[in-house]
mmCIF file of C-alpha atoms in Angstrom:
data_model
loop_
_atom_site.group_PDB
_atom_site.id
_atom_site.type_symbol
_atom_site.label_atom_id
_atom_site.label_comp_id
_atom_site.label_asym_id
_atom_site.label_seq_id
_atom_site.Cartn_x
_atom_site.Cartn_y
_atom_site.Cartn_z
ATOM 1 C CA GLY A 20 12.397 5.037 -12.662
ATOM 2 C CA GLN A 21 10.981 6.526 -9.550
ATOM 3 C CA ASN A 22 12.658 7.084 -6.210
ATOM 4 C CA ILE A 23 10.815 8.010 -3.012
ATOM 5 C CA ASP A 24 12.326 8.850 0.316
ATOM 6 C CA GLN A 25 10.908 9.351 3.754
ATOM 7 C CA PRO A 26 12.397 9.493 7.210
ATOM 8 C CA THR A 27 12.472 6.119 8.880
ATOM 9 C CA GLU A 28 11.236 7.025 12.327
ATOM 10 C CA MET A 29 9.851 9.967 14.114
ATOM 11 C CA THR A 30 8.703 10.526 17.684
ATOM 12 C CA ALA A 31 6.267 13.212 18.977
ATOM 13 C CA THR A 32 4.290 13.915 22.032
ATOM 14 C CA GLU A 33 0.573 13.672 22.459
ATOM 15 C CA GLY A 34 -1.194 16.844 21.638
ATOM 16 C CA ALA A 35 1.698 18.067 19.406
ATOM 17 C CA ILE A 36 2.044 18.679 15.713
ATOM 18 C CA VAL A 37 4.238 16.608 13.500
ATOM 19 C CA GLN A 38 5.249 16.930 9.803
ATOM 20 C CA ILE A 39 6.289 13.856 7.918
ATOM 21 C CA ASN A 40 8.161 14.549 4.647
ATOM 22 C CA CYS A 41 8.228 12.728 1.455
ATOM 23 C CA THR A 42 10.570 13.605 -1.368
ATOM 24 C CA TYR A 43 10.559 11.931 -4.787
ATOM 25 C CA GLN A 44 12.136 11.783 -8.131
ATOM 26 C CA THR A 45 9.976 10.791 -11.042
ATOM 27 C CA SER A 46 9.379 11.655 -14.666
ATOM 28 C CA GLY A 47 5.678 12.108 -14.081
ATOM 29 C CA PHE A 48 2.757 11.110 -12.000
ATOM 30 C CA ASN A 49 -0.937 11.667 -11.537
ATOM 31 C CA GLY A 50 -0.990 12.470 -7.842
ATOM 32 C CA LEU A 51 0.456 11.619 -4.507
ATOM 33 C CA PHE A 52 -1.217 9.516 -1.861
ATOM 34 C CA TRP A 53 -0.667 9.362 1.889
ATOM 35 C CA TYR A 54 -1.704 6.184 3.776
ATOM 36 C CA GLN A 55 -1.659 5.183 7.403
ATOM 37 C CA GLN A 56 -0.731 1.651 8.315
ATOM 38 C CA HIS A 57 -1.047 0.133 11.747
ATOM 39 C CA ALA A 58 1.142 -2.840 12.410
ATOM 40 C CA GLY A 59 -0.268 -5.961 10.840
ATOM 41 C CA GLU A 60 -3.056 -4.161 9.089
ATOM 42 C CA ALA A 61 -3.632 -2.970 5.564
ATOM 43 C CA PRO A 62 -3.031 0.625 4.740
ATOM 44 C CA THR A 63 -5.876 3.069 5.035
ATOM 45 C CA PHE A 64 -6.359 6.140 2.781
ATOM 46 C CA LEU A 65 -5.615 9.555 4.268
ATOM 47 C CA SER A 66 -5.190 11.925 1.370
ATOM 48 C CA TYR A 67 -4.658 12.334 -2.296
ATOM 49 C CA ASN A 68 -2.974 15.486 -3.793
ATOM 50 C CA VAL A 69 -3.101 16.253 -7.556
ATOM 51 C CA LEU A 70 -2.448 19.995 -7.512
ATOM 52 C CA ASP A 71 0.186 21.848 -5.639
ATOM 53 C CA GLY A 72 -0.858 23.230 -2.289
ATOM 54 C CA LEU A 73 -2.296 22.151 1.083
ATOM 55 C CA GLU A 74 -5.261 19.804 1.410
ATOM 56 C CA GLU A 75 -6.849 19.940 4.805
ATOM 57 C CA LYS A 76 -8.946 17.187 6.277
ATOM 58 C CA GLY A 77 -9.566 17.423 9.998
ATOM 59 C CA ARG A 78 -6.461 16.894 12.049
ATOM 60 C CA PHE A 79 -4.538 15.716 8.968
ATOM 61 C CA SER A 80 -3.261 17.942 6.190
ATOM 62 C CA SER A 81 -1.215 17.125 3.153
ATOM 63 C CA PHE A 82 0.922 19.292 0.996
ATOM 64 C CA LEU A 83 2.324 18.868 -2.478
ATOM 65 C CA SER A 84 4.915 20.804 -4.480
ATOM 66 C CA ARG A 85 5.566 19.297 -7.917
ATOM 67 C CA SER A 86 8.365 21.695 -8.762
ATOM 68 C CA LYS A 87 10.281 20.771 -5.568
ATOM 69 C CA GLY A 88 9.500 17.039 -5.691
ATOM 70 C CA TYR A 89 8.155 17.244 -2.166
ATOM 71 C CA SER A 90 5.164 16.472 -0.121
ATOM 72 C CA TYR A 91 4.448 16.334 3.582
ATOM 73 C CA LEU A 92 1.731 15.065 5.833
ATOM 74 C CA LEU A 93 0.911 17.290 8.753
ATOM 75 C CA LEU A 94 -0.710 15.670 11.857
ATOM 76 C CA LYS A 95 -2.196 18.075 14.474
ATOM 77 C CA GLU A 96 -3.320 17.419 18.084
ATOM 78 C CA LEU A 97 -1.608 14.041 18.014
ATOM 79 C CA GLN A 98 -3.297 11.135 19.678
ATOM 80 C CA MET A 99 -1.854 7.891 20.905
ATOM 81 C CA LYS A 100 -3.776 6.096 18.252
ATOM 82 C CA ASP A 101 -1.807 8.006 15.530
ATOM 83 C CA SER A 102 1.193 5.838 16.241
ATOM 84 C CA ALA A 103 1.538 4.047 13.001
ATOM 85 C CA SER A 104 3.590 4.001 9.777
ATOM 86 C CA TYR A 105 2.765 6.589 7.295
ATOM 87 C CA LEU A 106 3.359 5.882 3.543
ATOM 88 C CA CYS A 107 3.448 8.244 0.729
ATOM 89 C CA ALA A 108 2.806 6.763 -2.714
ATOM 90 C CA LEU A 109 3.038 8.048 -6.280
ATOM 91 C CA ASP A 110 0.023 7.386 -8.512
ATOM 92 C CA ASN A 111 1.357 6.224 -11.875
ATOM 93 C CA TYR A 112 -1.574 7.498 -13.887
ATOM 94 C CA GLY A 113 -3.865 4.956 -12.317
ATOM 95 C CA GLN A 114 -1.644 2.075 -13.538
ATOM 96 C CA ASN A 115 0.042 1.292 -10.213
ATOM 97 C CA PHE A 116 1.226 2.870 -7.100
ATOM 98 C CA VAL A 117 4.815 3.168 -5.994
ATOM 99 C CA PHE A 118 5.187 3.340 -2.197
ATOM 100 C CA GLY A 119 7.818 5.230 -0.241
ATOM 101 C CA PRO A 120 9.683 3.329 2.497
ATOM 102 C CA GLY A 121 7.261 4.618 5.107
ATOM 103 C CA THR A 122 7.809 6.570 8.380
ATOM 104 C CA ARG A 123 7.128 4.929 11.707
ATOM 105 C CA LEU A 124 5.637 7.536 14.019
ATOM 106 C CA SER A 125 5.621 6.929 17.717
ATOM 107 C CA VAL A 126 3.338 9.160 19.828
ATOM 108 C CA LEU A 127 4.432 9.407 23.426
ATOM 109 C CA PRO A 128 2.236 10.467 26.337
ATOM 110 C CA GLY B 12 -17.572 -1.180 4.942
ATOM 111 C CA ALA B 13 -14.790 -2.921 3.103
ATOM 112 C CA VAL B 14 -14.840 -2.620 -0.685
ATOM 113 C CA VAL B 15 -12.081 -5.082 -1.223
ATOM 114 C CA SER B 16 -12.156 -8.296 0.638
ATOM 115 C CA GLN B 17 -9.118 -10.522 1.027
ATOM 116 C CA HIS B 18 -9.133 -14.036 2.337
ATOM 117 C CA PRO B 19 -7.720 -15.615 4.355
ATOM 118 C CA SER B 20 -6.381 -13.109 6.900
ATOM 119 C CA ARG B 21 -3.916 -15.572 8.308
ATOM 120 C CA VAL B 22 -2.597 -18.868 7.141
ATOM 121 C CA ILE B 23 0.030 -21.210 8.464
ATOM 122 C CA CYS B 24 1.217 -23.912 6.113
ATOM 123 C CA LYS B 25 3.941 -26.488 5.929
ATOM 124 C CA SER B 26 7.004 -26.034 3.734
ATOM 125 C CA GLY B 27 6.315 -27.412 0.219
ATOM 126 C CA THR B 28 2.631 -26.857 0.175
ATOM 127 C CA SER B 29 0.720 -24.317 -1.862
ATOM 128 C CA VAL B 30 -1.428 -21.500 -0.503
ATOM 129 C CA LYS B 31 -4.162 -19.599 -2.316
ATOM 130 C CA ILE B 32 -5.115 -16.047 -1.404
ATOM 131 C CA GLU B 33 -8.321 -14.478 -2.751
ATOM 132 C CA CYS B 34 -8.981 -10.794 -3.388
ATOM 133 C CA ARG B 35 -12.492 -9.681 -4.315
ATOM 134 C CA SER B 36 -13.842 -6.276 -5.149
ATOM 135 C CA LEU B 37 -17.228 -6.119 -3.472
ATOM 136 C CA ASP B 38 -19.148 -3.378 -5.163
ATOM 137 C CA PHE B 39 -17.233 -2.425 -8.201
ATOM 138 C CA GLN B 40 -15.612 -4.167 -11.183
ATOM 139 C CA ALA B 41 -11.819 -4.107 -11.080
ATOM 140 C CA THR B 42 -10.137 -4.864 -14.391
ATOM 141 C CA THR B 43 -6.817 -4.473 -12.659
ATOM 142 C CA MET B 44 -5.795 -5.564 -9.227
ATOM 143 C CA PHE B 45 -2.363 -5.331 -7.625
ATOM 144 C CA TRP B 46 -0.503 -7.653 -5.353
ATOM 145 C CA TYR B 47 1.895 -6.333 -2.783
ATOM 146 C CA ARG B 48 4.240 -7.960 -0.373
ATOM 147 C CA GLN B 49 5.425 -6.404 2.856
ATOM 148 C CA PHE B 50 8.225 -7.520 5.119
ATOM 149 C CA PRO B 51 8.331 -6.494 8.723
ATOM 150 C CA LYS B 52 9.092 -2.775 9.196
ATOM 151 C CA GLN B 53 9.322 -2.266 5.439
ATOM 152 C CA SER B 54 7.040 -0.630 2.943
ATOM 153 C CA LEU B 55 4.744 -2.327 0.407
ATOM 154 C CA MET B 56 6.542 -3.695 -2.620
ATOM 155 C CA LEU B 57 4.538 -4.321 -5.731
ATOM 156 C CA MET B 58 4.730 -7.927 -6.843
ATOM 157 C CA ALA B 59 2.490 -7.973 -9.901
ATOM 158 C CA THR B 60 -0.331 -6.348 -11.635
ATOM 159 C CA SER B 61 -3.291 -8.613 -12.244
ATOM 160 C CA ASN B 62 -5.326 -8.052 -15.444
ATOM 161 C CA GLU B 63 -8.713 -9.606 -15.955
ATOM 162 C CA GLY B 64 -8.660 -12.042 -18.805
ATOM 163 C CA SER B 65 -4.984 -11.853 -19.475
ATOM 164 C CA LYS B 66 -1.616 -12.733 -18.032
ATOM 165 C CA ALA B 67 -0.429 -10.813 -14.971
ATOM 166 C CA THR B 68 2.539 -8.456 -15.204
ATOM 167 C CA TYR B 69 5.277 -9.210 -12.748
ATOM 168 C CA GLU B 70 7.799 -6.917 -11.289
ATOM 169 C CA GLN B 71 11.431 -7.625 -11.710
ATOM 170 C CA GLY B 72 12.668 -10.324 -9.359
ATOM 171 C CA VAL B 73 9.259 -11.825 -8.720
ATOM 172 C CA GLU B 74 9.003 -15.447 -9.869
ATOM 173 C CA LYS B 75 5.884 -15.921 -11.871
ATOM 174 C CA ASP B 76 6.040 -19.691 -11.596
ATOM 175 C CA LYS B 77 6.034 -19.351 -7.762
ATOM 176 C CA PHE B 78 3.522 -16.574 -7.367
ATOM 177 C CA LEU B 79 0.665 -17.647 -9.658
ATOM 178 C CA ILE B 80 -1.914 -15.007 -10.304
ATOM 179 C CA ASN B 81 -5.327 -15.616 -11.860
ATOM 180 C CA HIS B 82 -7.781 -12.910 -12.560
ATOM 181 C CA ALA B 83 -10.702 -14.968 -13.804
ATOM 182 C CA SER B 84 -13.412 -12.363 -13.390
ATOM 183 C CA LEU B 85 -13.850 -8.586 -12.901
ATOM 184 C CA THR B 86 -14.241 -9.033 -9.172
ATOM 185 C CA LEU B 87 -11.847 -11.751 -8.244
ATOM 186 C CA SER B 88 -8.006 -12.117 -8.401
ATOM 187 C CA THR B 89 -6.112 -14.994 -6.746
ATOM 188 C CA LEU B 90 -2.497 -15.284 -5.767
ATOM 189 C CA THR B 91 -1.198 -18.800 -5.237
ATOM 190 C CA VAL B 92 2.133 -19.221 -3.560
ATOM 191 C CA ALA B 93 3.327 -22.489 -5.019
ATOM 192 C CA SER B 94 5.564 -24.864 -2.963
ATOM 193 C CA ALA B 95 5.916 -22.284 -0.194
ATOM 194 C CA HIS B 96 9.102 -22.047 1.820
ATOM 195 C CA PRO B 97 9.822 -20.196 5.083
ATOM 196 C CA GLU B 98 11.366 -17.218 3.200
ATOM 197 C CA ASP B 99 7.901 -16.745 1.561
ATOM 198 C CA SER B 100 6.526 -15.871 4.999
ATOM 199 C CA SER B 101 5.305 -12.328 4.648
ATOM 200 C CA PHE B 102 2.324 -10.052 4.619
ATOM 201 C CA TYR B 103 0.538 -10.095 1.238
ATOM 202 C CA ILE B 104 -1.936 -7.344 0.352
ATOM 203 C CA CYS B 105 -4.037 -6.811 -2.699
ATOM 204 C CA SER B 106 -5.522 -3.633 -3.906
ATOM 205 C CA ALA B 107 -7.981 -2.468 -6.620
ATOM 206 C CA ILE B 108 -8.409 0.965 -8.131
ATOM 207 C CA ARG B 109 -11.916 2.260 -8.614
ATOM 208 C CA SER B 110 -12.488 5.213 -11.070
ATOM 209 C CA ASN B 111 -8.861 5.607 -11.664
ATOM 210 C CA THR B 112 -7.985 7.317 -8.379
ATOM 211 C CA GLU B 113 -9.581 5.603 -5.551
ATOM 212 C CA ALA B 114 -7.466 2.709 -4.391
ATOM 213 C CA PHE B 115 -8.789 0.166 -1.855
ATOM 214 C CA PHE B 116 -6.785 -2.397 -0.083
ATOM 215 C CA GLY B 117 -7.745 -5.801 1.041
ATOM 216 C CA GLN B 118 -7.260 -6.663 4.746
ATOM 217 C CA GLY B 119 -4.009 -8.452 3.993
ATOM 218 C CA THR B 120 -2.952 -12.039 4.563
ATOM 219 C CA ARG B 121 -0.308 -12.992 7.012
ATOM 220 C CA LEU B 122 1.443 -16.116 5.554
ATOM 221 C CA THR B 123 3.638 -18.177 7.873
ATOM 222 C CA VAL B 124 5.509 -21.157 6.349
ATOM 223 C CA VAL B 125 6.806 -23.626 8.860
#
């Protein structure tokens, strides 16, 4: 089976940097996704990591270490609109996704 | 624009009635679609995998006679909540995978059973 863990809630200040961690146990996977989900809305794609290392995309970066079973999403220059839930998900070789519990981020002024 | 369209976005129904939710891939063919359920402040839980032209694969604990899935074409999957009850009230989301790595989600359906 697969097990994914994320912190339940995080709080950060506007303009700051926050790192949201995702740890997992799995026998294998294609890649790891990060999604952003605002309350009452469907998730939106943020990043997809297949190889170890850091993928940077604007204010958001995602890191993967397969050997450590660990990923993180880094958000820079936080804005109020970044208040949302952030979900990591394992890609089961394109067959389905297994989502982590999600981290609710609150950005304070 | 949206590549997966889900309809309706909100539905309120009386207990005991059935509700159908549609999920369409707009510009690609999806042989496989996924149906998720999300309770407040929780993550998405996979309910079933919908396969075009064959029976859906249900996750453990999901009643296939209650959550009827039909994937009649390469662009349409439907989820019917049969004889809905208040505990079925939830947020239902479909997704489809294009080219094995790009996953797109529908807008979600907020079901309230009264």
